[in-house]
Short mmCIF file of C-alpha atoms and ligand atoms in Angstrom, two decimals:
data_model
loop_
_atom_site.label_atom_id
_atom_site.label_comp_id
_atom_site.label_asym_id
_atom_site.label_seq_id
_atom_site.Cartn_x
_atom_site.Cartn_y
_atom_site.Cartn_z
CA MET E 158 -0.01 0.00 -0.01
CA PRO E 159 1.52 3.37 -0.99
CA VAL E 160 1.51 5.54 2.09
CA SER E 161 1.25 9.32 1.85
CA PRO E 162 3.99 11.37 3.56
CA HIS E 163 1.33 13.49 5.20
CA GLN E 164 -0.33 13.05 8.60
CA ARG E 165 -3.14 10.67 7.68
CA LEU E 166 -6.75 10.35 8.75
CA LEU E 167 -8.66 7.17 7.99
CA VAL E 168 -12.33 7.34 7.17
CA VAL E 169 -13.90 3.88 7.60
CA ASP E 170 -16.87 3.74 5.21
CA PHE E 171 -20.03 1.88 6.25
CA GLY E 172 -21.89 2.94 3.07
CA SER E 173 -23.36 6.32 3.90
CA GLN E 174 -24.65 8.43 1.06
CA VAL E 175 -22.59 11.33 2.35
CA THR E 176 -19.23 9.71 3.25
CA GLN E 177 -17.45 11.66 0.54
CA LEU E 178 -18.57 14.87 2.21
CA ILE E 179 -16.44 13.88 5.26
CA ALA E 180 -13.39 13.75 2.92
CA ARG E 181 -14.30 17.06 1.40
CA ARG E 182 -14.67 18.81 4.79
CA LEU E 183 -11.27 17.37 5.87
CA ARG E 184 -9.55 18.56 2.70
CA GLU E 185 -10.98 22.05 3.41
CA LEU E 186 -9.12 21.75 6.72
CA ASN E 187 -5.92 20.78 4.86
CA VAL E 188 -6.02 17.30 6.33
CA TYR E 189 -5.00 14.31 4.17
CA CYS E 190 -7.54 11.50 4.47
CA GLU E 191 -8.45 8.33 2.67
CA ILE E 192 -11.83 6.56 2.64
CA HIS E 193 -11.71 2.81 2.86
CA PRO E 194 -14.64 0.41 2.95
CA PHE E 195 -14.91 -1.28 6.31
CA GLN E 196 -14.18 -4.70 4.83
CA ASN E 197 -10.70 -3.59 3.82
CA VAL E 198 -9.81 -2.22 7.25
CA THR E 199 -8.02 -5.20 8.68
CA GLU E 200 -5.41 -5.26 11.46
CA ALA E 201 -2.58 -5.46 8.92
CA PHE E 202 -4.09 -2.58 6.98
CA LEU E 203 -4.27 -0.45 10.12
CA LYS E 204 -0.64 -1.11 10.97
CA GLY E 205 0.44 -0.12 7.47
CA PHE E 206 -1.76 2.95 7.14
CA ALA E 207 -0.89 4.18 10.67
CA PRO E 208 -3.64 6.83 10.91
CA ARG E 209 -3.36 9.73 13.31
CA ALA E 210 -7.15 9.59 13.77
CA VAL E 211 -10.08 7.58 12.54
CA ILE E 212 -13.63 8.56 11.55
CA PHE E 213 -16.41 6.01 11.27
CA SER E 214 -18.98 7.08 8.64
CA GLY E 215 -22.70 6.61 8.79
CA GLY E 216 -24.38 3.80 6.95
CA PRO E 217 -27.72 2.21 6.12
CA ALA E 218 -27.30 -0.95 8.24
CA SER E 219 -28.59 -1.62 11.75
CA VAL E 220 -26.24 -3.02 14.43
CA LEU E 221 -29.18 -5.04 15.67
CA ASN E 222 -28.59 -7.26 12.69
CA SER E 223 -25.95 -9.88 13.36
CA GLU E 224 -24.61 -9.40 9.83
CA ALA E 225 -24.12 -5.67 10.38
CA PRO E 226 -20.77 -4.26 9.23
CA ARG E 227 -18.19 -3.83 11.97
CA PRO E 228 -14.60 -2.64 12.06
CA PRO E 229 -11.99 -4.96 13.62
CA ALA E 230 -12.00 -4.64 17.45
CA PHE E 231 -8.25 -3.91 17.13
CA ILE E 232 -9.09 -0.44 15.91
CA PHE E 233 -10.02 0.59 19.47
CA GLU E 234 -6.54 -0.50 20.61
CA ILE E 235 -4.35 1.59 18.38
CA GLY E 236 -4.45 4.56 20.65
CA VAL E 237 -5.70 7.31 18.28
CA PRO E 238 -8.76 9.56 18.52
CA ILE E 239 -11.87 8.05 16.92
CA LEU E 240 -15.05 9.87 15.88
CA GLY E 241 -18.15 7.86 15.14
CA ILE E 242 -20.89 9.49 13.07
CA CYS E 243 -24.49 8.18 13.13
CA TYR E 244 -24.15 4.44 12.32
CA GLY E 245 -20.52 4.91 13.30
CA GLN E 246 -21.68 5.98 16.75
CA GLN E 247 -24.00 3.00 17.05
CA VAL E 248 -21.35 0.47 15.99
CA MET E 249 -18.95 2.01 18.50
CA MET E 250 -21.41 1.67 21.31
CA ASP E 251 -22.33 -1.84 20.33
CA MET E 252 -18.78 -2.99 20.22
CA LEU E 253 -17.70 -1.18 23.38
CA GLY E 254 -20.50 -2.38 25.62
CA GLY E 255 -23.37 0.07 25.15
CA THR E 256 -26.90 -0.63 23.86
CA VAL E 257 -28.56 0.39 20.62
CA GLU E 258 -32.31 0.25 20.22
CA GLY E 259 -34.24 -0.13 17.03
CA GLY E 260 -36.26 2.76 15.63
CA LYS E 261 -39.32 2.51 13.38
CA ILE E 262 -37.20 1.48 10.43
CA SER E 263 -35.68 -1.60 11.99
CA GLY E 264 -38.93 -2.52 13.66
CA GLY E 265 -38.25 -1.22 17.18
CA GLY E 266 -40.34 1.11 19.25
CA GLY E 267 -37.96 4.09 19.40
CA THR E 268 -38.34 7.30 17.42
CA ALA E 269 -36.47 7.82 14.23
CA GLU E 270 -35.20 11.30 13.37
CA PHE E 271 -34.78 12.64 9.82
CA GLY E 272 -33.87 16.16 8.91
CA ARG E 273 -33.24 19.21 11.05
CA ALA E 274 -32.97 18.83 14.85
CA PHE E 275 -31.57 20.94 17.65
CA VAL E 276 -29.02 19.79 20.13
CA GLU E 277 -28.64 21.30 23.61
CA PRO E 278 -25.42 21.16 25.68
CA ARG E 279 -24.84 18.84 28.69
CA GLY E 280 -21.29 19.84 29.47
CA THR E 281 -18.15 21.28 27.90
CA LEU E 282 -15.83 19.42 25.61
CA SER E 283 -12.88 20.54 23.51
CA VAL E 284 -14.46 19.22 20.24
CA LEU E 285 -17.42 21.55 20.99
CA GLU E 286 -15.38 24.71 21.06
CA GLY E 287 -17.37 27.42 19.38
CA TRP E 288 -20.64 25.49 19.80
CA PHE E 289 -23.67 26.49 21.80
CA GLU E 290 -22.77 30.17 21.86
CA GLY E 291 -26.40 30.96 21.14
CA GLY E 292 -27.79 28.14 23.31
CA ARG E 293 -28.70 25.24 21.09
CA GLU E 294 -27.19 24.16 17.72
CA GLN E 295 -28.93 23.04 14.58
CA VAL E 296 -27.84 19.64 13.28
CA TRP E 297 -28.93 17.24 10.56
CA MET E 298 -30.14 13.86 11.67
CA SER E 299 -30.91 10.76 9.64
CA HIS E 300 -31.30 7.74 11.84
CA GLY E 301 -33.76 4.98 12.66
CA ASP E 302 -31.93 3.23 15.52
CA HIS E 303 -30.49 5.14 18.49
CA VAL E 304 -28.13 4.56 21.42
CA SER E 305 -30.11 3.83 24.57
CA LYS E 306 -27.26 3.01 26.99
CA LEU E 307 -23.73 4.33 26.90
CA ALA E 308 -20.69 2.10 26.86
CA PRO E 309 -18.49 2.22 30.02
CA GLY E 310 -16.31 5.37 30.02
CA PHE E 311 -18.70 7.47 27.90
CA GLU E 312 -20.72 10.47 28.97
CA SER E 313 -23.32 12.51 27.10
CA PHE E 314 -22.43 16.08 26.16
CA GLY E 315 -25.41 17.01 24.02
CA MET E 316 -28.97 15.90 23.57
CA SER E 317 -31.77 16.38 21.05
CA PRO E 318 -35.46 15.73 21.72
CA ASN E 319 -35.16 12.23 20.25
CA ALA E 320 -31.53 11.45 20.88
CA PRO E 321 -30.42 11.76 24.56
CA PHE E 322 -26.92 10.77 23.42
CA ALA E 323 -26.59 13.07 20.40
CA ILE E 324 -22.97 13.92 21.41
CA ILE E 325 -21.00 11.50 23.57
CA ALA E 326 -17.37 11.13 24.50
CA ASP E 327 -14.89 9.06 26.40
CA THR E 328 -12.34 11.78 26.99
CA GLU E 329 -9.79 9.38 28.53
CA ARG E 330 -9.49 7.45 25.28
CA ASP E 331 -10.36 10.42 22.97
CA PHE E 332 -13.34 8.54 21.50
CA TYR E 333 -16.13 10.80 20.32
CA ALA E 334 -19.43 9.98 18.71
CA VAL E 335 -22.38 11.87 17.39
CA GLN E 336 -25.82 10.83 16.22
CA PHE E 337 -26.06 13.66 13.70
CA HIS E 338 -24.06 14.33 10.54
CA PRO E 339 -21.40 17.06 11.02
CA GLU E 340 -20.22 16.70 7.44
CA VAL E 341 -23.36 18.10 5.76
CA HIS E 342 -24.10 21.82 5.25
CA HIS E 343 -27.35 21.49 7.19
CA THR E 344 -25.23 21.14 10.32
CA PRO E 345 -23.94 24.77 10.22
CA LYS E 346 -21.24 24.25 12.85
CA GLY E 347 -20.28 20.80 11.55
CA ALA E 348 -17.09 21.95 9.91
CA ARG E 349 -16.07 23.67 13.19
CA PHE E 350 -16.72 20.41 15.01
CA LEU E 351 -14.50 18.47 12.56
CA ASP E 352 -11.87 21.16 12.83
CA ASN E 353 -11.83 20.81 16.61
CA PHE E 354 -11.57 17.01 16.27
CA VAL E 355 -8.57 17.10 13.90
CA ARG E 356 -6.81 19.73 15.96
CA LEU E 357 -7.33 17.62 19.05
CA ALA E 358 -5.77 14.72 17.12
CA GLY E 359 -2.69 16.82 16.39
CA PHE E 360 -3.13 17.48 12.69
CA SER E 361 -1.13 20.48 11.58
CA GLY E 362 -2.95 21.03 8.26
CA ASP E 363 -0.01 19.89 6.10
CA TRP E 364 -2.06 18.99 3.10
CA THR E 365 -2.68 21.49 0.29
CA MET E 366 -3.71 21.54 -3.33
CA ALA E 367 -0.06 21.93 -4.20
CA SER E 368 0.66 18.62 -2.49
CA TYR E 369 -2.30 17.07 -4.22
CA LYS E 370 -0.85 18.17 -7.51
CA ASN E 371 2.63 16.78 -6.79
CA GLU E 372 1.26 13.48 -5.53
CA ALA E 373 -1.12 13.14 -8.47
CA ILE E 374 1.85 13.68 -10.87
CA LEU E 375 3.82 10.91 -9.19
CA LYS E 376 0.83 8.55 -9.29
CA ILE E 377 0.23 9.18 -12.94
CA ARG E 378 3.90 8.46 -13.74
CA GLU E 379 3.74 5.28 -11.70
CA GLN E 380 0.54 4.11 -13.36
CA VAL E 381 1.43 4.92 -16.95
CA GLY E 382 5.13 4.14 -17.10
CA GLU E 383 6.36 4.48 -20.68
CA ALA E 384 2.98 3.98 -22.30
CA ARG E 385 1.02 6.60 -24.22
CA VAL E 386 -2.17 8.20 -23.02
CA ILE E 387 -5.04 9.70 -24.99
CA CYS E 388 -7.24 12.25 -23.30
CA GLY E 389 -10.67 13.24 -24.48
CA LEU E 390 -10.79 17.01 -24.29
CA SER E 391 -14.14 18.70 -24.24
CA GLY E 392 -13.05 22.24 -23.35
CA GLY E 393 -14.77 21.93 -20.05
CA VAL E 394 -12.75 22.60 -16.87
CA ASP E 395 -12.52 18.89 -15.83
CA SER E 396 -10.96 17.53 -18.98
CA SER E 397 -8.74 20.61 -19.39
CA VAL E 398 -7.34 20.29 -15.83
CA ALA E 399 -6.91 16.52 -16.32
CA ALA E 400 -5.05 17.10 -19.61
CA VAL E 401 -2.69 19.74 -18.18
CA LEU E 402 -2.01 17.70 -15.05
CA ILE E 403 -1.22 14.56 -17.08
CA HIS E 404 0.93 16.60 -19.46
CA GLU E 405 2.97 17.90 -16.47
CA ALA E 406 3.41 14.26 -15.44
CA ILE E 407 4.29 12.57 -18.71
CA GLY E 408 4.78 15.32 -21.36
CA ASP E 409 4.60 14.12 -24.92
CA GLN E 410 3.35 10.67 -23.98
CA LEU E 411 -0.02 12.44 -23.89
CA THR E 412 -2.13 13.15 -26.95
CA CYS E 413 -5.40 15.05 -26.53
CA VAL E 414 -8.36 14.37 -28.74
CA PHE E 415 -11.02 17.02 -29.22
CA VAL E 416 -14.05 15.49 -30.78
CA ASP E 417 -16.30 17.93 -32.63
CA HIS E 418 -19.53 15.94 -32.77
CA GLY E 419 -21.55 18.72 -34.35
CA LEU E 420 -23.27 19.30 -31.01
CA LEU E 421 -21.06 22.06 -29.75
CA ARG E 422 -21.95 25.64 -29.00
CA GLU E 423 -21.18 28.57 -31.30
CA ASN E 424 -17.38 28.99 -31.80
CA GLU E 425 -16.69 26.31 -29.20
CA ALA E 426 -14.41 24.17 -31.37
CA THR E 427 -12.27 27.16 -32.46
CA GLU E 428 -12.06 28.49 -28.90
CA VAL E 429 -10.96 25.25 -27.33
CA VAL E 430 -8.47 24.25 -30.06
CA THR E 431 -6.97 27.73 -30.21
CA MET E 432 -6.69 28.00 -26.43
CA PHE E 433 -4.90 24.66 -26.19
CA ARG E 434 -2.62 25.31 -29.14
CA ASP E 435 -1.77 28.83 -27.91
CA HIS E 436 -1.14 27.97 -24.29
CA TYR E 437 0.17 24.46 -24.35
CA ASN E 438 2.44 22.39 -26.36
CA ILE E 439 0.29 19.32 -26.06
CA PRO E 440 -0.21 17.18 -29.20
CA LEU E 441 -3.88 17.72 -30.09
CA ILE E 442 -6.02 15.85 -32.58
CA HIS E 443 -9.04 17.88 -33.71
CA ALA E 444 -11.47 15.15 -34.87
CA ASP E 445 -14.16 16.74 -36.96
CA GLU E 446 -16.84 14.05 -36.84
CA ALA E 447 -20.02 16.14 -37.03
CA GLU E 448 -21.34 14.18 -40.05
CA LEU E 449 -20.82 10.84 -38.30
CA PHE E 450 -22.74 11.88 -35.16
CA LEU E 451 -25.53 13.89 -36.79
CA SER E 452 -26.39 11.29 -39.36
CA ALA E 453 -26.50 8.56 -36.72
CA LEU E 454 -28.83 10.73 -34.66
CA GLU E 455 -31.27 11.41 -37.50
CA GLY E 456 -34.85 10.41 -36.65
CA GLN E 457 -33.97 9.53 -33.01
CA SER E 458 -36.00 11.16 -30.29
CA ASP E 459 -35.66 8.94 -27.25
CA PRO E 460 -33.24 10.50 -24.76
CA GLU E 461 -31.50 7.24 -23.76
CA THR E 462 -31.14 6.13 -27.36
CA LYS E 463 -29.59 9.45 -28.21
CA ARG E 464 -27.15 9.21 -25.33
CA LYS E 465 -26.21 5.63 -26.27
CA ILE E 466 -25.59 6.52 -29.91
CA ILE E 467 -23.39 9.44 -28.86
CA GLY E 468 -21.52 7.38 -26.21
CA GLY E 469 -20.90 4.58 -28.70
CA LEU E 470 -19.59 6.95 -31.42
CA PHE E 471 -17.29 8.68 -28.95
CA ILE E 472 -15.73 5.32 -28.24
CA ASP E 473 -15.36 4.57 -31.97
CA VAL E 474 -13.64 7.87 -32.48
CA PHE E 475 -11.28 7.37 -29.53
CA GLN E 476 -10.58 3.88 -30.73
CA LYS E 477 -9.69 5.14 -34.16
CA CYS E 478 -7.31 7.73 -32.66
CA ALA E 479 -5.85 5.14 -30.26
CA ASP E 480 -5.15 2.80 -33.20
CA GLU E 481 -3.13 5.55 -34.88
CA ILE E 482 -1.00 6.22 -31.78
CA ASP E 483 1.63 3.64 -31.27
CA GLY E 484 1.73 2.35 -27.67
CA ALA E 485 -1.56 4.02 -26.61
CA GLU E 486 -2.63 1.99 -23.59
CA PHE E 487 -4.57 4.49 -21.49
CA LEU E 488 -7.57 6.77 -21.88
CA ALA E 489 -7.65 9.73 -19.52
CA GLN E 490 -10.93 11.19 -18.31
CA GLY E 491 -11.88 14.04 -16.03
CA THR E 492 -14.15 11.91 -13.84
CA LEU E 493 -14.93 13.68 -10.58
CA TYR E 494 -15.89 12.33 -7.16
CA PRO E 495 -19.61 12.94 -7.59
CA ASP E 496 -19.46 10.83 -10.78
CA VAL E 497 -17.98 7.93 -8.82
CA ILE E 498 -20.61 5.75 -7.32
CA GLU E 499 -19.06 3.74 -4.60
CA SER E 500 -21.19 0.82 -3.62
CA VAL E 501 -19.98 -1.14 -0.62
CA SER E 502 -21.07 -4.74 -0.69
CA PHE E 503 -21.96 -5.68 2.90
CA SER E 504 -22.47 -9.36 2.27
CA GLY E 505 -19.99 -9.86 -0.58
CA GLY E 506 -16.25 -10.06 -0.77
CA PRO E 507 -13.73 -7.83 0.96
CA SER E 508 -13.29 -5.26 -1.77
CA ALA E 509 -15.58 -2.38 -2.60
CA THR E 510 -17.14 -2.28 -6.02
CA ILE E 511 -16.47 1.08 -7.59
CA LYS E 512 -18.50 1.99 -10.59
CA SER E 513 -17.58 4.97 -12.68
CA HIS E 514 -19.88 7.17 -14.62
CA HIS E 515 -17.94 7.82 -17.85
CA ASN E 516 -18.29 11.06 -19.67
CA VAL E 517 -18.29 9.22 -22.93
CA GLY E 518 -21.16 7.04 -21.85
CA GLY E 519 -19.40 3.85 -20.84
CA LEU E 520 -16.26 2.11 -21.99
CA PRO E 521 -16.56 -1.34 -23.46
CA GLU E 522 -13.86 -3.74 -22.27
CA GLU E 523 -12.94 -4.64 -25.84
CA MET E 524 -11.63 -1.09 -26.30
CA GLY E 525 -8.57 -2.43 -24.52
CA LEU E 526 -7.62 0.89 -22.92
CA LYS E 527 -7.08 1.31 -19.21
CA LEU E 528 -8.44 4.39 -17.47
CA VAL E 529 -6.42 7.29 -16.00
CA GLU E 530 -8.76 9.40 -13.82
CA PRO E 531 -6.60 11.76 -11.75
CA LEU E 532 -9.53 13.86 -10.51
CA ARG E 533 -11.75 11.12 -9.22
CA GLU E 534 -11.27 12.19 -5.61
CA LEU E 535 -12.16 15.81 -6.20
CA PHE E 536 -15.23 17.97 -6.30
CA LYS E 537 -15.77 20.60 -8.97
CA ASP E 538 -14.53 23.54 -6.94
CA GLU E 539 -11.43 21.56 -5.91
CA VAL E 540 -10.78 20.85 -9.58
CA ARG E 541 -10.89 24.62 -10.18
CA ALA E 542 -8.41 25.08 -7.32
CA LEU E 543 -6.13 22.48 -8.85
CA GLY E 544 -6.54 24.24 -12.23
CA ARG E 545 -5.37 27.51 -10.60
CA GLU E 546 -2.42 25.58 -9.06
CA LEU E 547 -1.53 24.39 -12.55
CA GLY E 548 -1.73 27.89 -13.96
CA LEU E 549 -4.65 27.33 -16.31
CA PRO E 550 -6.01 30.58 -17.85
CA LYS E 551 -8.80 32.20 -15.78
CA GLU E 552 -11.33 32.00 -18.61
CA PHE E 553 -10.96 28.22 -18.68
CA ILE E 554 -11.21 27.70 -14.97
CA GLY E 555 -14.42 29.69 -14.69
CA ARG E 556 -16.24 28.10 -17.65
CA HIS E 557 -19.64 26.65 -16.91
CA PRO E 558 -19.78 22.83 -17.21
CA PHE E 559 -20.77 21.54 -20.64
CA PRO E 560 -21.99 17.95 -20.90
CA GLY E 561 -20.30 15.35 -23.14
CA PRO E 562 -23.42 14.76 -25.30
CA GLY E 563 -23.51 18.50 -25.86
CA LEU E 564 -26.48 20.23 -27.41
CA ALA E 565 -28.15 16.80 -28.06
CA ILE E 566 -29.50 16.83 -24.49
CA ARG E 567 -30.68 20.47 -24.93
CA CYS E 568 -32.76 19.61 -27.96
CA PRO E 569 -35.45 17.30 -26.57
CA GLY E 570 -37.03 15.12 -29.24
CA GLU E 571 -35.57 14.74 -32.70
CA ILE E 572 -32.34 16.61 -33.48
CA THR E 573 -32.16 18.47 -36.79
CA ARG E 574 -29.41 20.63 -38.09
CA ASP E 575 -31.88 23.58 -38.34
CA LYS E 576 -32.83 23.22 -34.70
CA LEU E 577 -29.16 23.06 -33.66
CA ASP E 578 -28.43 26.23 -35.59
CA ILE E 579 -31.34 28.04 -33.93
CA LEU E 580 -30.27 26.71 -30.51
CA ARG E 581 -26.68 27.78 -30.96
CA GLN E 582 -27.79 31.38 -31.76
CA ALA E 583 -30.27 31.61 -28.93
CA ASP E 584 -27.68 30.20 -26.49
CA ALA E 585 -25.03 32.69 -27.62
CA VAL E 586 -27.41 35.66 -27.15
CA TYR E 587 -28.39 34.32 -23.69
CA ILE E 588 -24.79 33.85 -22.54
CA ASP E 589 -23.87 37.29 -23.93
CA GLN E 590 -26.70 38.78 -21.88
CA ILE E 591 -25.50 37.03 -18.78
CA ARG E 592 -21.95 38.28 -19.32
CA ARG E 593 -23.08 41.83 -20.07
CA HIS E 594 -24.96 41.92 -16.79
CA GLY E 595 -21.95 40.59 -14.91
CA LEU E 596 -23.71 37.42 -13.81
CA TYR E 597 -21.66 34.68 -15.44
CA ASP E 598 -19.57 33.91 -12.34
CA LYS E 599 -22.56 33.91 -10.06
CA ILE E 600 -24.21 31.07 -11.98
CA TRP E 601 -23.10 27.44 -11.88
CA GLN E 602 -24.43 26.72 -15.39
CA ALA E 603 -26.64 28.53 -17.90
CA PHE E 604 -27.90 27.47 -21.30
CA ALA E 605 -30.80 27.59 -23.74
CA ALA E 606 -32.73 24.55 -24.83
CA ILE E 607 -34.95 24.33 -27.85
CA LEU E 608 -38.30 22.69 -27.18
CA PRO E 609 -40.02 20.28 -29.54
CA VAL E 610 -42.96 22.69 -29.69
CA ARG E 611 -43.92 25.31 -32.19
CA SER E 612 -46.35 28.00 -31.32
CA VAL E 613 -48.19 30.79 -33.07
CA GLY E 614 -46.98 34.34 -32.72
CA VAL E 615 -47.35 37.67 -34.40
CA MET E 616 -44.40 39.72 -35.61
CA GLY E 617 -44.84 42.89 -37.58
CA ASP E 618 -48.17 42.26 -39.24
CA GLY E 619 -47.54 38.63 -39.91
CA ARG E 620 -48.34 35.37 -38.27
CA THR E 621 -45.37 33.25 -37.13
CA TYR E 622 -45.27 29.55 -36.27
CA ASP E 623 -41.86 28.98 -34.72
CA TYR E 624 -39.99 27.16 -31.99
CA ALA E 625 -40.19 27.92 -28.32
CA CYS E 626 -36.92 28.00 -26.45
CA THR E 627 -36.38 27.76 -22.74
CA LEU E 628 -33.64 29.34 -20.67
CA ARG E 629 -32.04 27.55 -17.76
CA ALA E 630 -29.68 28.96 -15.14
CA VAL E 631 -28.85 27.24 -11.90
CA THR E 632 -26.80 27.72 -8.78
CA SER E 633 -25.18 24.63 -7.36
CA VAL E 634 -22.16 23.49 -5.35
CA ASP E 635 -21.40 20.30 -7.21
CA GLY E 636 -24.20 19.70 -9.70
CA MET E 637 -25.83 17.04 -7.53
CA THR E 638 -28.57 19.44 -6.34
CA ALA E 639 -29.41 22.81 -7.86
CA ASP E 640 -31.67 25.75 -7.62
CA TYR E 641 -32.84 28.02 -10.41
CA TYR E 642 -31.13 31.40 -10.58
CA PRO E 643 -33.43 34.32 -9.53
CA PHE E 644 -32.96 36.64 -12.53
CA SER E 645 -34.84 39.94 -12.41
CA HIS E 646 -37.87 40.32 -14.59
CA GLU E 647 -36.06 43.12 -16.44
CA PHE E 648 -33.23 40.81 -17.33
CA LEU E 649 -35.57 38.05 -18.50
CA GLY E 650 -37.68 40.48 -20.53
CA GLU E 651 -34.66 42.03 -22.19
CA THR E 652 -33.17 38.62 -23.01
CA ALA E 653 -36.39 37.23 -24.45
CA THR E 654 -36.76 40.30 -26.63
CA ARG E 655 -33.17 40.02 -27.89
CA ILE E 656 -33.55 36.31 -28.67
CA ILE E 657 -36.81 36.76 -30.57
CA ASN E 658 -35.41 39.77 -32.50
CA GLU E 659 -32.01 38.28 -33.27
CA VAL E 660 -32.74 34.59 -33.77
CA GLN E 661 -34.85 33.58 -36.66
CA GLY E 662 -37.01 30.54 -35.85
CA VAL E 663 -37.83 31.38 -32.23
CA ASN E 664 -40.99 33.29 -31.35
CA ARG E 665 -41.43 32.32 -27.74
CA VAL E 666 -39.04 32.26 -24.73
CA THR E 667 -39.70 30.67 -21.32
CA TYR E 668 -37.64 30.52 -18.16
CA ASP E 669 -37.30 27.16 -16.37
CA ILE E 670 -37.77 27.55 -12.64
CA THR E 671 -37.40 23.90 -11.65
CA SER E 672 -34.88 22.95 -8.98
CA LYS E 673 -32.95 19.70 -8.88
CA PRO E 674 -34.48 17.55 -7.52
CA PRO E 675 -37.16 17.09 -8.76
CA GLY E 676 -35.83 18.21 -12.16
CA THR E 677 -32.35 17.65 -13.49
CA ILE E 678 -30.13 20.47 -14.73
CA GLU E 679 -30.19 19.32 -18.38
CA TRP E 680 -33.48 18.59 -20.16
CA GLU E 681 -32.59 15.04 -21.11
P1 XMP T 1114 -28.10 16.65 -14.68
O1 XMP T 1114 -28.80 17.00 -15.92
O2 XMP T 1114 -27.93 15.17 -14.47
O3 XMP T 1114 -26.65 17.24 -14.83
O4 XMP T 1114 -28.72 17.29 -13.50
C1 XMP T 1114 -25.71 17.43 -13.81
C2 XMP T 1114 -24.46 18.00 -14.42
O5 XMP T 1114 -23.83 17.00 -15.25
C3 XMP T 1114 -23.76 17.44 -16.61
N1 XMP T 1114 -24.08 16.29 -17.44
C4 XMP T 1114 -23.16 15.60 -18.12
N2 XMP T 1114 -21.85 15.76 -18.19
N3 XMP T 1114 -21.71 13.87 -19.63
C5 XMP T 1114 -21.14 14.90 -19.02
O6 XMP T 1114 -19.95 15.09 -19.13
C6 XMP T 1114 -23.05 13.62 -19.55
O7 XMP T 1114 -23.56 12.69 -20.16
C7 XMP T 1114 -23.82 14.52 -18.75
N4 XMP T 1114 -25.15 14.62 -18.46
C8 XMP T 1114 -25.26 15.71 -17.63
C9 XMP T 1114 -24.78 18.56 -16.72
O8 XMP T 1114 -24.42 19.52 -17.74
C10 XMP T 1114 -24.68 19.19 -15.36
O9 XMP T 1114 -23.56 20.06 -15.19
#
């Protein structure tokens, strides 16, 4: 096991939906951590990893089930601070001699708690520094079972109406446990709590994005050796950062492929290719494959069929490029942490199954290329920080995300070249408006979509029967959830007028005010 030179924190994963948020909060505190599924955390692993502190994540299981996931008992003997979160608290109590009772979900009589709750103090504790200044603290709970009797050595330091042991500690051994989730935003002082915990454990904050960069470069060199890598470049921030990072690691062993599938925005191909050719000396293949993609999409209107056609053709194009590059063994992708779905198999073998969402829509094994994904531990804003560390131009770092299938998923129903032209023009006017009003950097992503609807209008003295387009703009932290951007009516009115006046083929403009969930950001 390669061991990082930094002070290390181990997060033992019991399968919570929000485990990766623990890692993110710790990185914000400049603490190096690794998440490992509980099955992999053996005595030998612990000795090798030598953590300075351990955090147990939450998880969906119930300790009342004899099959429930448990860490090795040895973990309580290694003499480092441990923090148990939610299920992590329950498993800690169960293993150290306390009692856990079932809530409604596991069939017991206790009360489950989901969502916002308030915790009141029952004593002072160093990990609670900065807490309870205004009396009680808001926390986010999500539990069925609850601790009903503490293990020997533990005391309660905070309670909520349904969790008398919301915050507990054995200060002799530096074991702490909470029923709520300090890692989520809905626990406003959660980051402070984790900060207190890592400081108590003696972390000096020796991990930075500069260290991430250097370590990622070493890992890429180790993985790739002398082989050649091709990197699909979309012009979005993820693939650009991945390409520049890999280029720093292996130089000319990297070839970038920019696929123009005919589904790009106005001037996009020229902008991306020029920016890369002007700023970097990275071999770049500009694959103009618009005909290939657009003819395959003709007559298709089902969203999944469209995505599959595009994904399949991307692979064909990469394959063709790879065949032309002698020694190409790897395909690099800008996959991020939210794209990585980690499913821990509680009943199965010792290793976690990690499934990647691929930007190109899935990689068939017969493609014969191995993946290089140097950003798979990062969130979008961390990728931007890494981009700054690598010196990427500002205009690239701040670009709104653009999906691999491009305008295809902004053109619900059948895609025609006419519709794509109209959409490109409407989108360009919309983005121009956003820039002119100084709003681009306040918005996570904005775009126009052309709807498969034509409606009657009147322009001049004539009747029109043209397309309706819809505008979308959202705020988000990581694209997983989103809210619509609250433009002023003046802005919306001015933009609609400009689009209708400047874009032939559109006579109606709507603004999409759906959040995610229940909507998604894209229309397909
Ligand atoms: P949704 O529509 O799922 O989108 O709310 C969330 C974010 O992901 C982008 N997106 C994609 N990006 N390949 C990509 O590279 C895709 O197939 C894809 N589908 C959606 C979307 O633009 C938004 O930023």
